[in-house]
Amino acid sequence: MITYALGGSSTEIFDPAVGAGAFFRAAKTVISIQQREIKLLGMELDPESRQQALDTGLSVGDLREVEFRDFLLNPPTRVFDAIVANPPYIRHHRLSQETKSYLKHFGTKLIGKSLDGRAGYHVYFFLRALQVLSKQGRLAFIMPADVCEGVFANTLWRWVLDNYRLDAVITFAPEATPFPGVDTNAIVFMLRNDKPRTTFTWAKCLSPNDAKLSAWVDSNFQNSGIGIHANSRTIKEALETGLSRPPSNGVPHGAVLGDFAFAVRGIATGANEFFFLTQARARELCIPTEWLISAVGRTRDVPGEWITPDTIGDLKASGRPTLLLSLDGTPQATLPEPLRQYVKHGEELGLDKRSLISSRNPWYKMEVRTTPPFLFAYLGRRNARFIRNLAGVVPLTGFLCLYPRRTELDFIEKLWNVLRDPETISNLALVGKSYGAGAIKVEPRALERLPLPESVLRRWGLDWNPTPEQLNLIGA
Ligand SMILES: C[S@@+](CC[C@H](N)C(=O)[O-])C[C@H]1O[C@@H](n2cnc3c(N)ncnc32)[C@H](O)[C@@H]1O
């Protein structure tokens, strides 16, 4: 990142979130190799990080130009030729209402459109940095993949790529991650404040090798060689596919899963420890069986592609919960005695005051799902997968429920074959959000956008009846 940012003729480098100073240390190394004089400039919110920076080898002199102030609220009044940062990664639900509305206002003013409220702090940090990048200046930021995969991503990148030149996007295979053990898919973005171009370099690092990566950046992204897979991509295709994802032939406009099925998240109990019971616990509490339904909680509880009565039997035998207390709106007073007692116990534990639960009336009333023929394990370490539900269970929030739009058995079986097809599974990367160690998360609406390749539909004999809008898109 330093190699890129200093690739121009800058005589200084600015880090708006200095922290313990990893970039300053890297800059010193690069400067000494290149025998250049570079001024280290920075900002940092937390004064305590100064000591960490000193402890990790920087000198008082190196930190002389670091200002301890808020880069977002109180930005510099000048511009910089080289900016580099690992911005604070704070997701939207951890921001105060006040901060959120400040950021929204700032973003709207800058890009002329408001970004969806799910954009995190780092997104605005990035925008603020672009704002203080001088003409021809270079910026390198490392950020989580959500900046390319969140609902706000398209608005954000359309503006960025209309106004700046994207030189490179560098992604990392799980084995090469710059942050081992952190549940984030980190991506490096290298941009210039210059006229946008129609293409850029997109790379994937396959092994952790700083020197090789640095030399490649230094060669102006030319000699990638072993360990770095690089492609030239058009901005247009990358915007459609998503900058975090490998190149595709654009998003296919053919059939999507939503044409054949719809997805709903699994049941959120609000207190699994109370509502999701083992067989022994349900027996101990004398809960009448008509209030209990068979359920699965953790994705780990379903190791394969099928849930059969045997799967549930194994879970019971190993003492895992499999029974969901599924109460309806029956008033407490008319519930059978053991249930009345248990509900009272829940109130003693203060469950009725919990945020999700307190919105229900009565508080113990459980969400209802029809048994889905398919489940989808939506957050997995490289194994997001579809599951055939042959045990009549309902899932909790570790899974999505997938309901075919038609009920004939023949249709369901054909759809099952399509869902299991490796080509279908590989398309999950086109709609999912990526996390550390290759994990991918797919939410209900995104799952419905999953492209189903025509060849796969043909292979399994599933007929597709495009809507007039789809016919238009495929030019039929
Ligand atoms: C991910 S860390 C940066 C790590 C740094 N590159 C290093 O080597 O340690 C983000 C840093 O941003 C700082 N920070 C958070 N909000 C900030 C703000 N509004 N302005 C400036 N710095 C901020 C945090 O205190 C933290 O040190």
Short mmCIF file of C-alpha atoms and ligand atoms in Angstrom, two decimals:
data_model
loop_
_atom_site.label_atom_id
_atom_site.label_comp_id
_atom_site.label_asym_id
_atom_site.label_seq_id
_atom_site.Cartn_x
_atom_site.Cartn_y
_atom_site.Cartn_z
CA MET A 1 0.00 0.00 0.00
CA ILE A 2 2.88 2.32 0.82
CA THR A 3 4.61 1.37 -2.41
CA TYR A 4 1.54 2.41 -4.37
CA ALA A 5 0.85 5.62 -2.46
CA LEU A 6 4.47 6.73 -2.85
CA GLY A 7 4.51 5.70 -6.52
CA GLY A 8 4.07 9.33 -7.59
CA SER A 9 6.42 12.12 -6.69
CA SER A 10 5.00 12.83 -3.26
CA THR A 11 7.32 14.08 -0.58
CA GLU A 12 4.94 13.14 2.23
CA ILE A 13 2.47 10.47 3.25
CA PHE A 14 -0.65 10.95 5.35
CA ASP A 15 -2.34 8.28 7.50
CA PRO A 16 -5.64 9.51 8.99
CA ALA A 17 -5.80 6.62 11.51
CA VAL A 18 -2.18 6.12 12.63
CA GLY A 19 -2.87 3.78 15.57
CA ALA A 20 0.29 1.86 16.43
CA GLY A 21 1.83 3.12 13.19
CA ALA A 22 2.16 0.05 10.94
CA PHE A 23 2.11 2.28 7.86
CA PHE A 24 4.71 4.66 9.24
CA ARG A 25 7.03 1.71 9.85
CA ALA A 26 6.42 0.39 6.33
CA ALA A 27 6.97 3.87 4.91
CA LYS A 28 10.33 4.12 6.67
CA THR A 29 11.40 0.82 5.10
CA VAL A 30 10.31 1.85 1.60
CA ILE A 31 11.91 5.28 1.97
CA SER A 32 15.23 3.78 3.04
CA ILE A 33 15.22 1.37 0.08
CA GLN A 34 14.33 4.14 -2.36
CA GLN A 35 16.67 6.60 -0.62
CA ARG A 36 14.02 9.28 -0.49
CA GLU A 37 13.06 11.91 2.05
CA ILE A 38 9.40 11.59 3.00
CA LYS A 39 7.51 13.42 5.70
CA LEU A 40 5.21 11.26 7.85
CA LEU A 41 1.89 12.99 8.57
CA GLY A 42 -1.05 11.59 10.44
CA MET A 43 -4.11 11.84 12.63
CA GLU A 44 -5.34 9.60 15.41
CA LEU A 45 -8.24 9.83 17.82
CA ASP A 46 -6.76 7.87 20.68
CA PRO A 47 -3.78 9.54 22.39
CA GLU A 48 -2.87 6.24 24.08
CA SER A 49 -1.89 4.70 20.76
CA ARG A 50 1.16 7.00 20.74
CA GLN A 51 2.85 4.82 23.33
CA GLN A 52 2.09 1.69 21.30
CA ALA A 53 3.66 3.35 18.27
CA LEU A 54 6.77 4.15 20.29
CA ASP A 55 6.84 0.61 21.69
CA THR A 56 6.72 -0.88 18.20
CA GLY A 57 9.83 0.96 17.04
CA LEU A 58 8.82 4.44 15.93
CA SER A 59 10.66 7.43 17.34
CA VAL A 60 9.33 10.65 18.84
CA GLY A 61 10.54 12.35 15.66
CA ASP A 62 8.55 9.94 13.45
CA LEU A 63 5.38 10.88 15.32
CA ARG A 64 6.02 14.63 15.46
CA GLU A 65 3.44 15.40 12.74
CA VAL A 66 0.67 13.18 14.17
CA GLU A 67 -2.28 15.23 15.37
CA PHE A 68 -4.56 13.68 17.97
CA ARG A 69 -7.93 14.69 16.63
CA ASP A 70 -11.00 13.31 14.87
CA PHE A 71 -10.35 12.92 11.16
CA LEU A 72 -14.04 12.60 10.30
CA LEU A 73 -15.50 15.39 12.43
CA ASN A 74 -12.54 17.71 12.30
CA PRO A 75 -10.76 16.96 9.02
CA PRO A 76 -7.54 18.58 7.82
CA THR A 77 -7.95 21.85 5.95
CA ARG A 78 -5.33 20.92 3.36
CA VAL A 79 -4.98 18.17 0.76
CA PHE A 80 -2.37 15.38 0.50
CA ASP A 81 -0.54 13.73 -2.40
CA ALA A 82 -0.35 10.30 -0.77
CA ILE A 83 -2.85 8.83 1.68
CA VAL A 84 -2.82 5.37 3.19
CA ALA A 85 -5.07 3.86 5.86
CA ASN A 86 -6.56 0.94 7.65
CA PRO A 87 -9.62 2.89 8.79
CA PRO A 88 -11.56 2.13 11.98
CA TYR A 89 -13.99 -0.61 11.06
CA ILE A 90 -17.20 0.11 12.94
CA ARG A 91 -20.41 -1.45 11.70
CA HIS A 92 -23.54 0.68 11.50
CA HIS A 93 -25.38 -0.91 14.45
CA ARG A 94 -22.56 0.13 16.78
CA LEU A 95 -22.81 3.82 15.85
CA SER A 96 -24.84 6.28 17.93
CA GLN A 97 -27.87 7.91 16.33
CA GLU A 98 -26.05 11.24 16.44
CA THR A 99 -22.97 9.91 14.63
CA LYS A 100 -25.18 8.14 12.10
CA SER A 101 -27.07 11.27 11.19
CA TYR A 102 -23.83 13.28 10.97
CA LEU A 103 -22.34 10.68 8.60
CA LYS A 104 -25.49 10.50 6.51
CA HIS A 105 -25.53 14.26 6.10
CA PHE A 106 -21.82 14.33 5.23
CA GLY A 107 -22.19 11.52 2.66
CA THR A 108 -25.26 13.04 1.01
CA LYS A 109 -23.58 16.41 0.69
CA LEU A 110 -20.50 14.89 -0.89
CA ILE A 111 -21.98 12.40 -3.32
CA GLY A 112 -25.36 14.00 -3.90
CA LYS A 113 -27.28 10.92 -2.76
CA SER A 114 -27.71 9.40 0.67
CA LEU A 115 -26.03 6.07 1.31
CA ASP A 116 -28.13 3.32 2.87
CA GLY A 117 -27.97 3.45 6.68
CA ARG A 118 -26.07 0.16 6.79
CA ALA A 119 -22.84 1.79 5.58
CA GLY A 120 -20.29 1.59 8.41
CA TYR A 121 -17.89 4.21 9.78
CA HIS A 122 -15.04 3.05 7.52
CA VAL A 123 -17.08 3.92 4.42
CA TYR A 124 -17.29 7.56 5.50
CA PHE A 125 -13.65 7.55 6.55
CA PHE A 126 -12.84 6.53 2.98
CA LEU A 127 -15.01 9.32 1.55
CA ARG A 128 -13.41 11.86 3.86
CA ALA A 129 -9.96 10.72 2.71
CA LEU A 130 -10.94 11.06 -0.96
CA GLN A 131 -12.06 14.58 -0.15
CA VAL A 132 -8.56 15.52 1.05
CA LEU A 133 -6.68 13.78 -1.77
CA SER A 134 -4.90 16.31 -4.00
CA LYS A 135 -5.25 16.34 -7.80
CA GLN A 136 -3.13 13.41 -9.13
CA GLY A 137 -2.76 12.25 -5.51
CA ARG A 138 -2.74 8.51 -4.69
CA LEU A 139 -4.72 6.73 -2.01
CA ALA A 140 -4.47 3.15 -0.72
CA PHE A 141 -7.08 1.89 1.74
CA ILE A 142 -7.60 -1.56 3.22
CA MET A 143 -11.26 -2.22 4.04
CA PRO A 144 -13.62 -5.15 4.67
CA ALA A 145 -15.46 -6.61 1.66
CA ASP A 146 -18.75 -5.19 2.91
CA VAL A 147 -17.82 -1.90 1.24
CA CYS A 148 -18.40 -3.71 -2.06
CA GLU A 149 -21.18 -6.05 -0.97
CA GLY A 150 -23.50 -3.99 1.25
CA VAL A 151 -26.76 -2.55 -0.12
CA PHE A 152 -25.09 0.88 -0.25
CA ALA A 153 -22.16 -0.41 -2.35
CA ASN A 154 -23.50 0.38 -5.78
CA THR A 155 -24.28 4.03 -4.98
CA LEU A 156 -20.90 4.41 -3.27
CA TRP A 157 -18.79 2.92 -6.06
CA ARG A 158 -20.68 4.55 -8.90
CA TRP A 159 -19.82 7.90 -7.37
CA VAL A 160 -16.21 6.96 -6.57
CA LEU A 161 -15.56 5.50 -10.01
CA ASP A 162 -17.21 8.43 -11.78
CA ASN A 163 -14.84 10.79 -10.01
CA TYR A 164 -11.57 8.92 -9.39
CA ARG A 165 -9.29 6.58 -11.27
CA LEU A 166 -9.26 3.08 -9.85
CA ASP A 167 -5.82 1.57 -10.44
CA ALA A 168 -6.14 -1.71 -8.56
CA VAL A 169 -8.20 -3.84 -6.22
CA ILE A 170 -6.27 -6.53 -4.34
CA THR A 171 -8.10 -9.40 -2.69
CA PHE A 172 -6.65 -12.26 -0.64
CA ALA A 173 -7.22 -16.01 -0.55
CA PRO A 174 -7.94 -17.22 3.03
CA GLU A 175 -4.34 -18.51 3.26
CA ALA A 176 -2.95 -15.09 2.34
CA THR A 177 -5.16 -12.90 4.52
CA PRO A 178 -3.39 -9.86 5.97
CA PHE A 179 -5.39 -10.32 9.21
CA PRO A 180 -5.19 -14.00 10.19
CA GLY A 181 -7.82 -15.03 12.71
CA VAL A 182 -10.01 -11.98 12.07
CA ASP A 183 -13.45 -12.66 10.63
CA THR A 184 -13.07 -10.16 7.80
CA ASN A 185 -12.39 -10.47 4.11
CA ALA A 186 -9.98 -7.54 3.75
CA ILE A 187 -9.49 -5.83 0.39
CA VAL A 188 -6.98 -3.20 -0.70
CA PHE A 189 -8.17 -0.36 -2.95
CA MET A 190 -5.70 1.79 -4.85
CA LEU A 191 -7.06 4.97 -6.42
CA ARG A 192 -5.87 8.24 -7.90
CA ASN A 193 -7.50 11.62 -8.03
CA ASP A 194 -7.34 11.61 -11.81
CA LYS A 195 -9.62 11.15 -14.81
CA PRO A 196 -11.42 7.80 -14.49
CA ARG A 197 -10.50 5.00 -16.89
CA THR A 198 -12.71 2.20 -18.13
CA THR A 199 -10.46 -0.62 -16.91
CA PHE A 200 -8.44 -1.44 -13.79
CA THR A 201 -6.34 -4.29 -12.40
CA TRP A 202 -8.04 -6.81 -10.12
CA ALA A 203 -5.86 -9.27 -8.27
CA LYS A 204 -6.05 -12.13 -5.85
CA CYS A 205 -3.06 -12.93 -3.65
CA LEU A 206 -2.78 -16.65 -3.13
CA SER A 207 0.08 -16.70 -0.65
CA PRO A 208 1.28 -14.26 1.99
CA ASN A 209 4.35 -12.66 0.44
CA ASP A 210 4.74 -8.96 1.11
CA ALA A 211 7.90 -8.56 -0.95
CA LYS A 212 6.38 -10.11 -4.06
CA LEU A 213 3.22 -8.04 -3.71
CA SER A 214 5.23 -4.89 -3.22
CA ALA A 215 7.41 -5.62 -6.28
CA TRP A 216 4.30 -6.26 -8.36
CA VAL A 217 2.74 -2.95 -7.31
CA ASP A 218 6.08 -1.28 -8.04
CA SER A 219 6.06 -2.77 -11.57
CA ASN A 220 2.79 -0.91 -12.11
CA PHE A 221 0.85 -4.18 -11.76
CA GLN A 222 2.70 -5.83 -14.67
CA ASN A 223 4.63 -8.92 -13.59
CA SER A 224 2.29 -10.79 -11.32
CA GLY A 225 3.78 -14.30 -11.53
CA ILE A 226 3.17 -17.12 -9.09
CA GLY A 227 1.17 -16.25 -6.01
CA ILE A 228 -0.68 -13.30 -7.51
CA HIS A 229 -3.45 -13.78 -10.04
CA ALA A 230 -4.17 -10.52 -11.81
CA ASN A 231 -6.73 -9.60 -14.46
CA SER A 232 -7.65 -6.47 -16.30
CA ARG A 233 -11.34 -5.78 -15.80
CA THR A 234 -13.76 -3.20 -17.05
CA ILE A 235 -15.26 -0.92 -14.45
CA LYS A 236 -18.69 -1.68 -15.91
CA GLU A 237 -18.42 -5.45 -15.37
CA ALA A 238 -16.83 -5.05 -11.94
CA LEU A 239 -19.60 -2.73 -10.79
CA GLU A 240 -22.22 -5.25 -11.86
CA THR A 241 -20.42 -8.24 -10.34
CA GLY A 242 -19.04 -6.46 -7.27
CA LEU A 243 -15.41 -5.35 -6.75
CA SER A 244 -14.75 -8.04 -4.14
CA ARG A 245 -15.70 -10.87 -6.51
CA PRO A 246 -13.70 -12.43 -9.34
CA PRO A 247 -14.58 -11.31 -12.86
CA SER A 248 -17.69 -12.80 -14.38
CA ASN A 249 -19.43 -12.17 -17.67
CA GLY A 250 -21.54 -9.62 -15.87
CA VAL A 251 -24.56 -10.59 -13.82
CA PRO A 252 -26.52 -13.08 -15.90
CA HIS A 253 -29.99 -11.87 -16.72
CA GLY A 254 -31.43 -15.34 -16.96
CA ALA A 255 -33.19 -17.45 -14.35
CA VAL A 256 -32.70 -16.77 -10.67
CA LEU A 257 -33.66 -18.89 -7.69
CA GLY A 258 -36.47 -16.46 -6.85
CA ASP A 259 -38.26 -17.61 -10.01
CA PHE A 260 -38.63 -21.06 -8.46
CA ALA A 261 -38.65 -20.54 -4.70
CA PHE A 262 -38.75 -17.90 -1.99
CA ALA A 263 -36.59 -17.60 1.10
CA VAL A 264 -37.46 -16.66 4.67
CA ARG A 265 -35.09 -16.59 7.62
CA GLY A 266 -35.42 -19.29 10.25
CA ILE A 267 -37.24 -18.72 13.54
CA ALA A 268 -35.75 -16.13 15.90
CA THR A 269 -36.70 -17.21 19.42
CA GLY A 270 -35.04 -14.30 21.21
CA ALA A 271 -33.86 -16.75 23.92
CA ASN A 272 -32.78 -20.14 22.64
CA GLU A 273 -31.77 -21.24 26.13
CA PHE A 274 -35.41 -20.93 27.21
CA PHE A 275 -37.38 -21.90 24.10
CA PHE A 276 -35.12 -24.48 22.45
CA LEU A 277 -35.03 -27.60 24.58
CA THR A 278 -33.38 -30.97 24.78
CA GLN A 279 -35.65 -33.96 25.04
CA ALA A 280 -34.57 -34.49 28.65
CA ARG A 281 -35.33 -30.89 29.64
CA ALA A 282 -38.76 -30.97 27.98
CA ARG A 283 -39.53 -34.16 29.88
CA GLU A 284 -38.28 -32.71 33.14
CA LEU A 285 -40.55 -29.67 32.67
CA CYS A 286 -43.49 -31.96 31.74
CA ILE A 287 -44.25 -29.87 28.67
CA PRO A 288 -47.16 -31.38 26.72
CA THR A 289 -45.91 -32.61 23.34
CA GLU A 290 -48.51 -30.64 21.36
CA TRP A 291 -46.58 -27.45 22.23
CA LEU A 292 -43.26 -28.80 21.02
CA ILE A 293 -42.07 -28.91 17.43
CA SER A 294 -39.03 -30.53 15.96
CA ALA A 295 -36.35 -27.95 15.13
CA VAL A 296 -32.67 -27.55 14.28
CA GLY A 297 -30.55 -24.75 15.66
CA ARG A 298 -26.92 -24.73 14.64
CA THR A 299 -25.60 -25.34 11.15
CA ARG A 300 -23.05 -27.64 12.78
CA ASP A 301 -25.95 -29.87 13.87
CA VAL A 302 -26.59 -30.73 10.23
CA PRO A 303 -23.32 -32.04 8.87
CA GLY A 304 -24.53 -33.17 5.45
CA GLU A 305 -26.99 -32.35 2.72
CA TRP A 306 -30.00 -34.08 4.23
CA ILE A 307 -31.91 -33.87 7.50
CA THR A 308 -33.54 -37.22 8.09
CA PRO A 309 -35.22 -38.66 11.18
CA ASP A 310 -31.83 -40.28 11.87
CA THR A 311 -30.14 -36.85 11.98
CA ILE A 312 -32.61 -35.75 14.64
CA GLY A 313 -32.22 -39.08 16.49
CA ASP A 314 -28.44 -38.57 16.60
CA LEU A 315 -28.84 -35.03 17.93
CA LYS A 316 -31.20 -36.25 20.65
CA ALA A 317 -28.77 -39.01 21.59
CA SER A 318 -25.94 -36.53 21.92
CA GLY A 319 -28.00 -34.22 24.15
CA ARG A 320 -28.48 -31.42 21.61
CA PRO A 321 -31.72 -29.42 21.74
CA THR A 322 -34.21 -30.45 19.04
CA LEU A 323 -37.53 -29.26 20.47
CA LEU A 324 -38.89 -25.78 20.05
CA LEU A 325 -41.44 -24.55 22.55
CA SER A 326 -43.97 -23.17 20.12
CA LEU A 327 -46.66 -21.43 22.09
CA ASP A 328 -49.44 -19.45 20.46
CA GLY A 329 -51.40 -16.56 21.91
CA THR A 330 -53.18 -18.70 24.55
CA PRO A 331 -53.44 -16.56 27.69
CA GLN A 332 -51.11 -17.59 30.48
CA ALA A 333 -54.01 -18.38 32.82
CA THR A 334 -55.45 -21.01 30.50
CA LEU A 335 -52.17 -22.78 29.75
CA PRO A 336 -51.65 -26.20 31.34
CA GLU A 337 -50.04 -25.94 34.77
CA PRO A 338 -46.45 -27.00 33.79
CA LEU A 339 -46.42 -24.45 30.99
CA ARG A 340 -47.85 -21.72 33.23
CA GLN A 341 -45.02 -22.40 35.66
CA TYR A 342 -42.39 -22.34 32.93
CA VAL A 343 -43.72 -19.06 31.48
CA LYS A 344 -43.63 -17.60 34.99
CA HIS A 345 -40.02 -18.77 35.29
CA GLY A 346 -39.25 -16.95 32.03
CA GLU A 347 -40.68 -13.75 33.49
CA GLU A 348 -38.58 -14.19 36.62
CA LEU A 349 -35.55 -14.36 34.32
CA GLY A 350 -36.67 -11.08 32.74
CA LEU A 351 -37.08 -12.62 29.29
CA ASP A 352 -40.34 -10.74 28.68
CA LYS A 353 -38.33 -7.48 28.80
CA ARG A 354 -35.78 -8.50 26.15
CA SER A 355 -35.84 -6.39 23.01
CA LEU A 356 -37.08 -8.87 20.39
CA ILE A 357 -39.32 -10.79 22.81
CA SER A 358 -41.02 -7.73 24.33
CA SER A 359 -42.46 -6.81 20.93
CA ARG A 360 -44.52 -10.02 20.94
CA ASN A 361 -47.95 -10.36 22.50
CA PRO A 362 -47.97 -12.38 24.65
CA TRP A 363 -44.19 -12.37 24.99
CA TYR A 364 -43.90 -16.18 24.79
CA LYS A 365 -45.76 -16.41 21.46
CA MET A 366 -43.39 -18.07 18.99
CA GLU A 367 -42.89 -17.17 15.32
CA VAL A 368 -44.43 -19.71 12.98
CA ARG A 369 -42.91 -21.29 9.88
CA THR A 370 -44.41 -23.94 7.67
CA THR A 371 -41.98 -26.85 7.40
CA PRO A 372 -39.67 -25.94 4.49
CA PRO A 373 -38.69 -28.67 2.00
CA PHE A 374 -35.25 -27.03 1.78
CA LEU A 375 -33.01 -25.25 4.23
CA PHE A 376 -30.04 -23.11 3.42
CA ALA A 377 -27.08 -22.90 5.77
CA TYR A 378 -26.30 -19.28 5.01
CA LEU A 379 -23.11 -18.62 6.91
CA GLY A 380 -20.52 -21.27 6.57
CA ARG A 381 -16.81 -21.70 6.38
CA ARG A 382 -16.70 -22.28 2.65
CA ASN A 383 -19.72 -24.54 2.89
CA ALA A 384 -22.82 -22.45 2.52
CA ARG A 385 -25.14 -25.15 1.25
CA PHE A 386 -28.67 -26.27 0.57
CA ILE A 387 -30.17 -28.99 2.72
CA ARG A 388 -33.10 -31.29 1.90
CA ASN A 389 -35.44 -31.45 4.86
CA LEU A 390 -36.81 -34.98 5.09
CA ALA A 391 -37.51 -34.85 8.81
CA GLY A 392 -40.25 -32.20 8.86
CA VAL A 393 -38.24 -29.85 11.04
CA VAL A 394 -38.27 -26.07 11.20
CA PRO A 395 -34.96 -24.22 11.50
CA LEU A 396 -33.85 -21.44 13.83
CA THR A 397 -31.90 -18.43 12.57
CA GLY A 398 -28.76 -20.39 11.63
CA PHE A 399 -30.61 -21.33 8.46
CA LEU A 400 -32.92 -19.88 5.86
CA CYS A 401 -36.16 -21.66 4.92
CA LEU A 402 -36.57 -22.16 1.19
CA TYR A 403 -40.10 -22.75 -0.14
CA PRO A 404 -40.59 -23.94 -3.74
CA ARG A 405 -43.22 -21.94 -5.61
CA ARG A 406 -44.88 -25.17 -6.75
CA THR A 407 -45.79 -28.13 -4.62
CA GLU A 408 -45.58 -31.11 -7.04
CA LEU A 409 -43.00 -33.66 -5.88
CA ASP A 410 -41.49 -33.88 -9.34
CA PHE A 411 -40.84 -30.11 -9.35
CA ILE A 412 -39.31 -30.24 -5.86
CA GLU A 413 -36.97 -33.08 -6.82
CA LYS A 414 -35.82 -31.31 -9.99
CA LEU A 415 -35.22 -28.12 -8.03
CA TRP A 416 -33.24 -30.09 -5.44
CA ASN A 417 -30.93 -31.40 -8.16
CA VAL A 418 -30.46 -27.86 -9.47
CA LEU A 419 -29.69 -26.55 -5.97
CA ARG A 420 -27.02 -29.21 -5.35
CA ASP A 421 -25.34 -28.70 -8.68
CA PRO A 422 -21.76 -27.41 -8.23
CA GLU A 423 -22.37 -24.70 -10.84
CA THR A 424 -25.29 -23.38 -8.79
CA ILE A 425 -23.26 -23.51 -5.58
CA SER A 426 -20.36 -21.60 -7.15
CA ASN A 427 -22.77 -18.78 -8.05
CA LEU A 428 -23.36 -18.16 -4.33
CA ALA A 429 -20.19 -16.04 -4.41
CA LEU A 430 -22.00 -13.70 -6.80
CA VAL A 431 -24.73 -12.82 -4.34
CA GLY A 432 -23.22 -13.48 -0.90
CA LYS A 433 -21.23 -11.32 1.50
CA SER A 434 -17.74 -12.55 2.20
CA TYR A 435 -16.06 -12.76 5.59
CA GLY A 436 -12.77 -14.12 6.91
CA ALA A 437 -11.45 -17.58 6.05
CA GLY A 438 -13.63 -17.85 2.95
CA ALA A 439 -16.92 -17.70 4.87
CA ILE A 440 -19.88 -16.44 2.90
CA LYS A 441 -23.22 -15.16 4.12
CA VAL A 442 -26.31 -15.02 1.96
CA GLU A 443 -29.43 -13.25 3.13
CA PRO A 444 -32.99 -14.17 1.99
CA ARG A 445 -33.39 -11.54 -0.76
CA ALA A 446 -29.84 -12.16 -2.00
CA LEU A 447 -30.50 -15.92 -2.15
CA GLU A 448 -33.51 -15.25 -4.36
CA ARG A 449 -31.18 -13.37 -6.74
CA LEU A 450 -28.91 -16.45 -7.09
CA PRO A 451 -28.37 -17.01 -10.83
CA LEU A 452 -29.32 -20.53 -11.96
CA PRO A 453 -27.30 -21.37 -15.08
CA GLU A 454 -29.35 -22.35 -18.09
CA SER A 455 -27.21 -25.47 -18.59
CA VAL A 456 -28.02 -26.62 -15.06
CA LEU A 457 -31.76 -26.09 -15.52
CA ARG A 458 -31.59 -28.06 -18.75
CA ARG A 459 -29.52 -30.84 -17.15
CA TRP A 460 -32.19 -31.43 -14.50
CA GLY A 461 -35.21 -30.75 -16.70
CA LEU A 462 -36.47 -27.71 -14.81
CA ASP A 463 -38.54 -25.47 -17.05
CA TRP A 464 -38.11 -21.75 -16.74
CA ASN A 465 -40.88 -19.34 -17.70
CA PRO A 466 -39.27 -15.90 -17.88
CA THR A 467 -41.26 -12.85 -16.89
CA PRO A 468 -41.75 -10.14 -19.58
CA GLU A 469 -39.05 -8.09 -17.81
CA GLN A 470 -36.56 -10.99 -17.93
CA LEU A 471 -37.36 -11.63 -21.59
CA ASN A 472 -36.50 -8.02 -22.22
CA LEU A 473 -33.17 -8.31 -20.40
CA ILE A 474 -32.06 -11.43 -22.23
CA GLY A 475 -33.10 -9.80 -25.50
CA ALA A 476 -35.60 -12.53 -26.37
C1 LIG B 1 -7.63 -0.17 12.37
S1 LIG B 1 -6.81 0.97 13.36
C2 LIG B 1 -5.45 1.49 12.43
C3 LIG B 1 -4.27 0.62 12.66
C4 LIG B 1 -2.99 1.28 12.34
N1 LIG B 1 -2.73 1.34 10.94
C5 LIG B 1 -1.87 0.54 13.08
O1 LIG B 1 -0.86 0.35 12.56
O2 LIG B 1 -2.07 0.26 14.23
C6 LIG B 1 -7.84 2.34 13.30
C7 LIG B 1 -7.40 3.51 14.17
O3 LIG B 1 -8.26 4.60 13.92
C8 LIG B 1 -8.41 5.34 15.10
N2 LIG B 1 -9.62 6.15 14.95
C9 LIG B 1 -10.90 5.80 15.18
N3 LIG B 1 -11.73 6.81 14.87
C10 LIG B 1 -10.95 7.82 14.43
C11 LIG B 1 -11.23 9.14 13.95
N4 LIG B 1 -12.48 9.59 13.87
N5 LIG B 1 -10.18 9.91 13.59
C12 LIG B 1 -8.91 9.44 13.66
N6 LIG B 1 -8.59 8.22 14.11
C13 LIG B 1 -9.60 7.42 14.48
C14 LIG B 1 -8.46 4.28 16.18
O4 LIG B 1 -8.10 4.82 17.44
C15 LIG B 1 -7.45 3.26 15.65
O5 LIG B 1 -6.18 3.49 16.20
#
